[in-house]
Structure formats: structure tokens, C-alpha cells
Coordinates of C-alpha atoms and ligand atoms in Angstrom, one line a residue:
M1 CA -239.3 114.3 -60.2
E2 CA -239.4 118.1 -59.8
K3 CA -236.0 119.7 -60.4
I4 CA -235.2 122.5 -58.0
L5 CA -231.6 123.2 -59.1
E6 CA -230.1 122.7 -62.6
L7 CA -226.6 123.5 -63.7
K8 CA -226.1 123.7 -67.4
N9 CA -222.6 123.6 -68.8
L10 CA -221.3 125.8 -65.9
K11 CA -217.8 127.2 -66.3
T12 CA -216.2 129.0 -63.4
Y13 CA -212.7 130.2 -64.1
F14 CA -210.1 132.1 -62.1
A15 CA -207.6 134.6 -63.6
T16 CA -204.3 133.8 -62.0
D17 CA -200.7 134.9 -62.5
G18 CA -200.1 131.4 -64.0
G19 CA -202.9 131.7 -66.5
V20 CA -206.6 130.8 -66.4
A21 CA -207.6 128.2 -63.8
R22 CA -210.6 126.3 -65.2
A23 CA -211.9 125.2 -61.8
V24 CA -215.3 124.2 -63.1
D25 CA -215.3 123.5 -66.8
G26 CA -218.6 122.5 -68.3
V27 CA -220.6 121.0 -65.4
S28 CA -224.2 120.0 -65.9
F29 CA -226.5 118.2 -63.4
S30 CA -229.9 118.7 -61.8
L31 CA -231.1 118.1 -58.3
G32 CA -234.6 117.0 -57.5
R33 CA -236.7 118.1 -54.6
N34 CA -236.2 116.0 -51.5
R35 CA -233.1 114.3 -52.9
T36 CA -229.7 113.7 -51.3
V37 CA -227.0 113.9 -53.9
G38 CA -223.3 113.2 -53.1
V39 CA -220.5 114.8 -54.9
V40 CA -217.2 112.8 -54.8
G41 CA -213.8 113.3 -56.3
E42 CA -210.2 113.9 -55.3
S43 CA -208.8 117.1 -54.0
G44 CA -208.8 119.8 -56.6
S45 CA -211.6 118.3 -58.8
G46 CA -213.8 121.4 -58.5
K47 CA -216.3 120.3 -55.8
S48 CA -216.1 123.4 -53.6
V49 CA -216.0 125.8 -56.5
T50 CA -219.2 124.2 -57.9
A51 CA -220.9 124.7 -54.5
L52 CA -219.6 128.2 -54.1
S53 CA -220.7 129.0 -57.6
I54 CA -224.3 128.0 -56.7
M55 CA -224.1 130.2 -53.6
R56 CA -222.4 133.0 -55.6
L57 CA -219.8 133.2 -52.8
L58 CA -216.6 133.2 -54.9
P59 CA -214.2 136.1 -54.9
M60 CA -214.9 137.9 -58.2
P61 CA -212.3 138.8 -59.5
P62 CA -210.2 136.7 -59.7
G63 CA -213.1 134.3 -60.3
Y64 CA -215.6 134.7 -63.1
F65 CA -218.4 132.8 -64.8
A66 CA -217.1 131.9 -68.3
G67 CA -220.3 130.3 -69.4
G68 CA -223.3 128.3 -68.6
E69 CA -226.3 128.8 -66.3
I70 CA -227.5 127.8 -62.8
F71 CA -231.3 127.6 -62.6
W72 CA -233.0 127.7 -59.2
K73 CA -236.7 126.9 -59.4
G74 CA -236.5 128.1 -63.0
R75 CA -234.6 131.4 -62.3
N76 CA -231.0 131.8 -63.5
L77 CA -229.0 132.6 -60.4
L78 CA -226.2 134.1 -62.5
S79 CA -228.4 136.9 -63.6
L80 CA -229.7 137.9 -60.1
Q81 CA -228.8 141.1 -58.5
D82 CA -226.6 140.9 -55.3
D83 CA -229.5 141.7 -53.0
E84 CA -231.8 139.1 -54.6
M85 CA -229.0 136.6 -54.2
R86 CA -228.5 137.6 -50.6
R87 CA -232.2 137.0 -49.9
L88 CA -232.0 133.6 -51.5
R89 CA -229.0 132.5 -49.5
G90 CA -230.1 131.4 -46.1
N91 CA -233.8 131.5 -47.1
D92 CA -233.8 129.0 -50.0
I93 CA -230.2 127.7 -50.1
A94 CA -227.9 127.3 -47.1
M95 CA -224.4 126.0 -46.9
I96 CA -222.2 124.5 -44.2
F97 CA -218.5 124.2 -44.4
Q98 CA -215.7 122.0 -43.3
E99 CA -214.4 124.1 -40.4
P100 CA -217.1 125.1 -38.0
M101 CA -214.8 127.3 -35.9
S102 CA -213.9 129.7 -38.7
S103 CA -217.6 130.2 -39.6
L104 CA -218.7 131.1 -36.0
N105 CA -217.9 134.5 -34.6
P106 CA -215.8 134.1 -31.4
V107 CA -217.2 137.2 -29.8
F108 CA -220.9 136.3 -29.8
T109 CA -222.6 133.4 -28.1
C110 CA -223.8 130.6 -30.2
G111 CA -227.4 131.3 -29.5
S112 CA -227.2 134.9 -30.4
Q113 CA -225.6 134.0 -33.7
I114 CA -228.5 131.7 -34.6
M115 CA -230.9 134.5 -33.5
E116 CA -229.2 137.0 -35.6
Q117 CA -229.4 134.7 -38.6
I118 CA -233.2 134.3 -38.1
R119 CA -233.7 138.0 -37.7
V120 CA -231.8 138.9 -40.8
H121 CA -234.4 137.0 -42.8
H122 CA -237.4 137.8 -40.5
P123 CA -236.9 141.3 -39.3
E124 CA -240.5 141.4 -38.2
M125 CA -239.9 138.6 -35.6
A126 CA -239.9 139.6 -32.0
A127 CA -236.6 138.9 -30.1
V128 CA -238.4 136.6 -27.7
E129 CA -239.7 134.5 -30.5
A130 CA -236.4 134.4 -32.3
R131 CA -234.8 133.3 -29.1
E132 CA -237.3 130.5 -28.7
R133 CA -236.8 129.4 -32.2
S134 CA -233.0 129.4 -31.7
V135 CA -233.4 127.1 -28.6
E136 CA -235.7 124.9 -30.6
L137 CA -233.1 124.6 -33.4
L138 CA -230.4 123.8 -30.9
H139 CA -232.6 121.0 -29.6
L140 CA -233.4 119.9 -33.2
V141 CA -229.7 119.4 -33.9
G142 CA -229.2 117.3 -30.9
I143 CA -227.7 119.7 -28.4
A144 CA -228.6 118.7 -24.8
N145 CA -229.8 121.5 -22.5
P146 CA -230.4 123.8 -25.3
S147 CA -231.6 126.8 -23.3
E148 CA -228.3 126.7 -21.3
R149 CA -226.2 126.1 -24.3
F150 CA -227.8 129.1 -26.0
S151 CA -225.4 131.2 -23.9
A152 CA -222.3 129.2 -24.7
W153 CA -219.4 130.8 -26.5
P154 CA -218.0 129.1 -29.6
H155 CA -214.7 128.2 -27.8
E156 CA -216.6 126.4 -25.0
L157 CA -218.0 123.8 -27.5
S158 CA -216.3 120.8 -29.1
G159 CA -215.8 120.7 -32.8
G160 CA -218.9 118.4 -33.2
M161 CA -221.0 120.7 -31.2
R162 CA -219.9 123.7 -33.2
Q163 CA -220.8 121.9 -36.4
R164 CA -224.3 121.3 -34.9
V165 CA -224.6 125.0 -34.2
M166 CA -223.6 125.7 -37.8
I167 CA -226.3 123.2 -39.0
A168 CA -228.8 124.9 -36.7
M169 CA -228.0 128.3 -38.3
A170 CA -228.2 126.8 -41.8
L171 CA -231.7 125.3 -41.0
S172 CA -233.0 128.5 -39.3
C173 CA -234.9 129.6 -42.4
N174 CA -236.0 126.2 -43.6
P175 CA -233.9 126.1 -46.7
A176 CA -235.1 124.0 -49.6
L177 CA -231.5 123.0 -50.3
L178 CA -228.6 122.4 -47.9
I179 CA -225.1 122.3 -49.4
A180 CA -222.7 120.6 -47.1
D181 CA -219.1 120.9 -48.1
E182 CA -217.1 118.1 -46.3
P183 CA -219.0 119.0 -43.1
T184 CA -217.2 116.3 -41.0
T185 CA -213.6 116.1 -42.2
A186 CA -212.3 118.3 -39.3
L187 CA -214.0 116.0 -36.8
D188 CA -213.0 112.7 -35.3
V189 CA -214.6 109.5 -36.6
T190 CA -217.4 108.9 -34.1
V191 CA -218.4 112.5 -34.2
Q192 CA -218.4 112.4 -38.0
A193 CA -220.9 109.5 -38.0
Q194 CA -223.1 111.4 -35.6
I195 CA -223.1 114.6 -37.7
L196 CA -223.8 112.6 -40.9
D197 CA -226.7 110.8 -39.1
L198 CA -228.0 114.2 -38.0
I199 CA -228.0 115.5 -41.6
G200 CA -229.7 112.3 -42.8
T201 CA -232.4 112.6 -40.1
L202 CA -233.0 116.3 -40.7
Q203 CA -233.2 115.7 -44.5
A204 CA -235.9 113.1 -43.9
D205 CA -237.8 115.2 -41.4
T206 CA -237.8 118.5 -43.4
G207 CA -237.8 117.2 -47.0
M208 CA -235.0 119.6 -48.0
S209 CA -232.6 118.5 -50.7
V210 CA -229.0 118.0 -49.7
L211 CA -225.9 118.3 -51.9
L212 CA -223.2 116.6 -49.9
I213 CA -219.6 117.0 -50.9
T214 CA -217.2 114.4 -49.7
H215 CA -214.1 112.5 -50.4
D216 CA -215.6 109.4 -49.1
F217 CA -217.7 106.9 -51.1
G218 CA -218.6 105.1 -47.8
V219 CA -220.4 108.3 -46.7
V220 CA -222.2 108.4 -50.1
A221 CA -223.4 104.8 -49.7
E222 CA -224.8 105.6 -46.2
L223 CA -226.6 108.9 -47.0
C224 CA -227.1 109.6 -50.6
E225 CA -229.5 108.5 -53.3
E226 CA -227.6 109.9 -56.2
V227 CA -223.9 110.6 -56.9
L228 CA -221.9 112.9 -59.1
V229 CA -218.3 111.9 -59.6
M230 CA -216.1 114.8 -60.4
Y231 CA -212.7 114.7 -62.0
A232 CA -210.5 117.6 -63.1
S233 CA -213.4 120.2 -63.1
R234 CA -215.9 118.0 -64.9
V235 CA -218.6 115.5 -63.9
V236 CA -217.4 112.2 -65.3
E237 CA -220.2 109.9 -64.1
K238 CA -223.5 110.4 -62.4
G239 CA -226.3 108.1 -61.4
E240 CA -228.3 106.5 -58.6
V241 CA -226.0 105.3 -55.9
R242 CA -226.9 101.6 -56.5
Q243 CA -226.1 102.0 -60.2
I244 CA -222.7 103.5 -59.4
F245 CA -221.9 100.8 -56.9
S246 CA -223.1 97.9 -58.9
N247 CA -222.1 99.0 -62.3
P248 CA -219.5 101.8 -62.3
L249 CA -218.8 102.9 -65.9
H250 CA -215.9 105.2 -65.6
P251 CA -212.4 103.8 -64.8
Y252 CA -212.0 106.7 -62.4
T253 CA -215.1 105.8 -60.5
R254 CA -213.9 102.2 -60.4
G255 CA -210.6 103.4 -59.0
L256 CA -212.3 105.4 -56.3
L257 CA -214.6 102.5 -55.3
E258 CA -211.6 100.1 -55.1
S259 CA -209.9 102.6 -52.7
I260 CA -212.7 102.5 -50.1
P261 CA -211.1 100.9 -47.0
R262 CA -212.8 97.6 -46.2
M263 CA -212.9 96.0 -42.8
G264 CA -210.2 93.3 -42.6
V265 CA -208.3 94.4 -45.6
P266 CA -204.8 95.5 -44.7
K267 CA -204.2 99.2 -45.6
E268 CA -201.2 98.5 -47.8
R269 CA -203.4 96.4 -50.1
L270 CA -205.7 99.3 -50.8
H271 CA -205.9 100.2 -54.4
V272 CA -205.0 103.8 -55.0
I273 CA -205.2 105.4 -58.4
E274 CA -201.7 106.4 -59.3
G275 CA -200.9 109.9 -60.4
S276 CA -202.8 113.1 -59.5
V277 CA -205.6 115.4 -60.8
P278 CA -204.1 117.6 -63.6
S279 CA -203.8 121.2 -62.8
A280 CA -206.7 123.4 -63.6
L281 CA -204.2 125.6 -65.4
R282 CA -203.4 123.0 -67.9
E283 CA -205.1 123.3 -71.3
P284 CA -207.2 120.1 -71.5
V285 CA -206.6 117.8 -74.5
G286 CA -208.7 114.7 -74.8
C287 CA -210.1 112.9 -71.7
R288 CA -208.7 114.5 -68.6
F289 CA -208.2 111.1 -67.0
S290 CA -206.3 109.6 -69.9
D291 CA -202.9 110.0 -68.4
R292 CA -203.9 107.9 -65.4
C293 CA -206.3 105.5 -67.1
P294 CA -205.3 101.9 -67.8
L295 CA -207.7 101.8 -70.8
A296 CA -206.7 105.0 -72.6
D297 CA -206.0 104.8 -76.3
S298 CA -205.3 107.5 -78.9
R299 CA -208.9 108.7 -79.2
C300 CA -209.0 109.1 -75.4
R301 CA -205.9 111.2 -75.6
S302 CA -207.2 113.5 -78.3
I303 CA -211.0 113.9 -78.0
E304 CA -212.8 114.9 -74.8
P305 CA -215.7 112.5 -74.1
E306 CA -219.1 114.0 -73.1
L307 CA -221.6 112.5 -70.7
V308 CA -223.7 109.8 -72.4
A309 CA -226.6 107.8 -70.8
Y310 CA -226.0 104.1 -70.5
E311 CA -229.1 103.3 -68.5
A312 CA -232.0 105.4 -67.2
G313 CA -230.4 108.1 -65.0
H314 CA -226.9 106.7 -65.3
E315 CA -224.4 108.7 -67.4
A316 CA -220.6 108.5 -67.9
A317 CA -218.1 110.5 -70.0
C318 CA -215.8 107.8 -71.2
W319 CA -215.0 106.4 -74.6
K320 CA -214.5 103.0 -73.1
A321 CA -217.8 102.8 -71.1
G322 CA -220.7 100.5 -72.0
Ligands
LIG1 N1 -209.5 131.6 -55.6 C1 -208.9 130.8 -56.5 N2 -208.0 131.2 -57.3 C2 -207.4 130.4 -58.2 N3 -207.7 129.1 -58.3 C3 -208.6 128.5 -57.5 C4 -209.3 129.4 -56.5 N4 -210.2 128.6 -55.8 C5 -210.1 127.3 -56.4 N5 -209.1 127.3 -57.3 C6 -208.7 126.1 -58.1 O1 -209.9 125.5 -58.6 C7 -209.7 124.1 -58.6 C8 -210.8 123.3 -57.9 O2 -210.7 123.7 -56.5 P1 -211.8 123.2 -55.5 O3 -211.5 123.9 -54.2 O4 -213.2 123.3 -56.1 O5 -211.5 121.6 -55.3 P2 -212.2 120.5 -54.4 O6 -212.7 119.5 -55.3 O7 -213.2 121.2 -53.5 O8 -210.9 120.0 -53.6 P3 -210.9 119.5 -52.0 O9 -211.3 118.1 -52.0 O10 -209.4 119.6 -51.7 O11 -211.7 120.5 -51.2 C9 -208.3 123.8 -58.0 O12 -207.4 123.6 -59.0 C10 -208.0 125.1 -57.3 O13 -206.6 125.4 -57.2
LIG2 MG1 -213.3 121.5 -51.5

């Protein structure tokens, strides 16, 4: 499988008043062409900072890359000049965020924002053509009457429609990779399902790769082929979705899987992992999950486990795995 993206031991830190926050602390994974990979983990585990590191969209300072590399089609993104990086964003890699309203400019119509996005990357394109392409994109993302909706203002659209517009903008330059950071959490449940369906369909039609960040293992099961489980700024397990579901190796992964709501199971019987993700400011000693782990022993509390392969394509960072 051809790798288009590869993170090698990436460390993204923030200098804060309280000390150094190790938001991403030695993350390695690769992403194949045409693949959909889910990233799951509780709040604060470093999912967004990983995505924003790839896009190089973090505020620096206070953020900085403390180590590692991000290869995109063989080039290390961390050594690109800002203008090269700007060209790559949108053209090769696009990102959509959780809150579609904050990413649309309220004083321009939706269509003109898509047009603008197209013309930034294709300044040679005539306005008429860019407009046609924008209407096409609105149609592609499932917006009815796209030529009328072209002139709609962001506030005239529902949250789901706005997210569709954001997806249209992200797709405007045929990116090879779409990063979607919890693209549906701000939407109600039925609309969430529609947007996720749309992303799945677009992925299949265009062959782009998708990195889908979510809290929800159910979403991963629906949409993804591979999954990365993040905990406390690290990847603690990765594998094919079926491997993770049928044979989860890390106690944290098992905890997350047990907390998926199932139909007919009363809410109060849901298993939730007790405790919380340790602060990124805390100096890590041993396995970061050890203070919440039912299996932890003295080795777990003193030596940090690295990712180890247990079957082809399936790795876990746990002394008790296997
Ligand atoms: N600008 C910043 N300055 C300092 N610390 C930061 C900054 N941005 C993120 N962090 C810290 O980095 C860690 C990882 O944050 P991140 O936003 O990546 O988590 P997440 O997995 O995306 O969580 P969520 O599911 O809530 O979106 C957190 O401890 C967070 O406080
Ligand atoms: Mg996040």
C-alpha cells in the first residue's frame, strides 16, 4: 500500500505558564492512499493537535515541534517554507472542523466563499468557471437547488447545511487527504449520520484518504478501515478496524469499546473508564494509563511501553498485551 502521510515520533509541545504541555508526545503512524483512518480517544488526548500539526496551523509560539517528522509524499512538512505549506493546504490536504459557523465568514455568501477558495489555488480560472464549479460542488455535497443556494448567507443555513458548505470548500481543490476533526459533534443525531454518510460517499467517489477524528467508536465502525487509539498524547493501539473490534489489545481500547452505547442496554449500565486523562503538563512516568488500568503492575508504573506488533498491522503499547 502506498503511504501518502507518515508521522515519525512527532512531538508537539506548548510552552505555558504552568510548564511544558506535551500535547503530542512521540506519535508515529502512516496513512495509505485511498484509506479512511479513524482517530479515537478521550478529550485532551492530542487528536486535534496531531491534526493541526500536520496542517501546520498551530499558534507558534506557544506551540513548537520538539521532535520528529511529518512526511507527505516523501517530503518533510516540518521543513517546508510557509508559502510552500500554504500551497499544500487546500491543494493536497484539506481540513474540516467541528463548528462550521465559526469557519464561514458571515459577511460573504456561501457560494462566493467556495469560489474564493477555488480561485486562491487556481488564479487563472475565469470567474464564470469558478462559479460553475462552486455550484457543482454544492450539488456534490447534497445541497438541493445549488444555483439558488449559491447566494445564501451562512446564517440562512442550518448547521448541517453549513457543514456541507465547509466540505464543499475542502473538496474544491480535490485534496488527496481530508482531515475531519469531529465534523459532526455540533449537529443533531440524524444530521450527523447524513454528514458522515456524505464523507463516506465522497471518499469512495474521489479516492481521497480521510483522517477522521472522533470520540465515537460507533462512527469508526461505520466509516473507517483502520483506527488509531490515542491516550495522553500517544498512540496506544492501532490496527484494522476488525482487528481492534475483535481483538482489542490495550485495556484502554477495551474500556472505550465497552462504553459504546448499545441498543437496549440501559444507560446506567454503561461501562465508563474511571478517572481521567492525565494533564499534558505532568511529567510522564511509566505507562500513562497505569493509574486507571486494572492490570497495572510495578513495571507498568515505571517503564513506558512502546508500540509492538502482535499481528500484521496490529500494534499496541502495553506490557500486558498479547
Ligand atoms: N494552544 C495550546 N496551549 C497549551 N496547551 C494546549 C494548546 N492546545 C492544546 N493544548 C493541550 O494539548 C492537549 C491535547 O489537546 P487536543 O486539543 O489535541 O485534545 P483532543 O484529543 O483534540 O481533545 P478533544 O476531544 O476535547 O477535542 C491538551 O492537554 C490541551 O490542553
Ligand atoms: Mg479535539
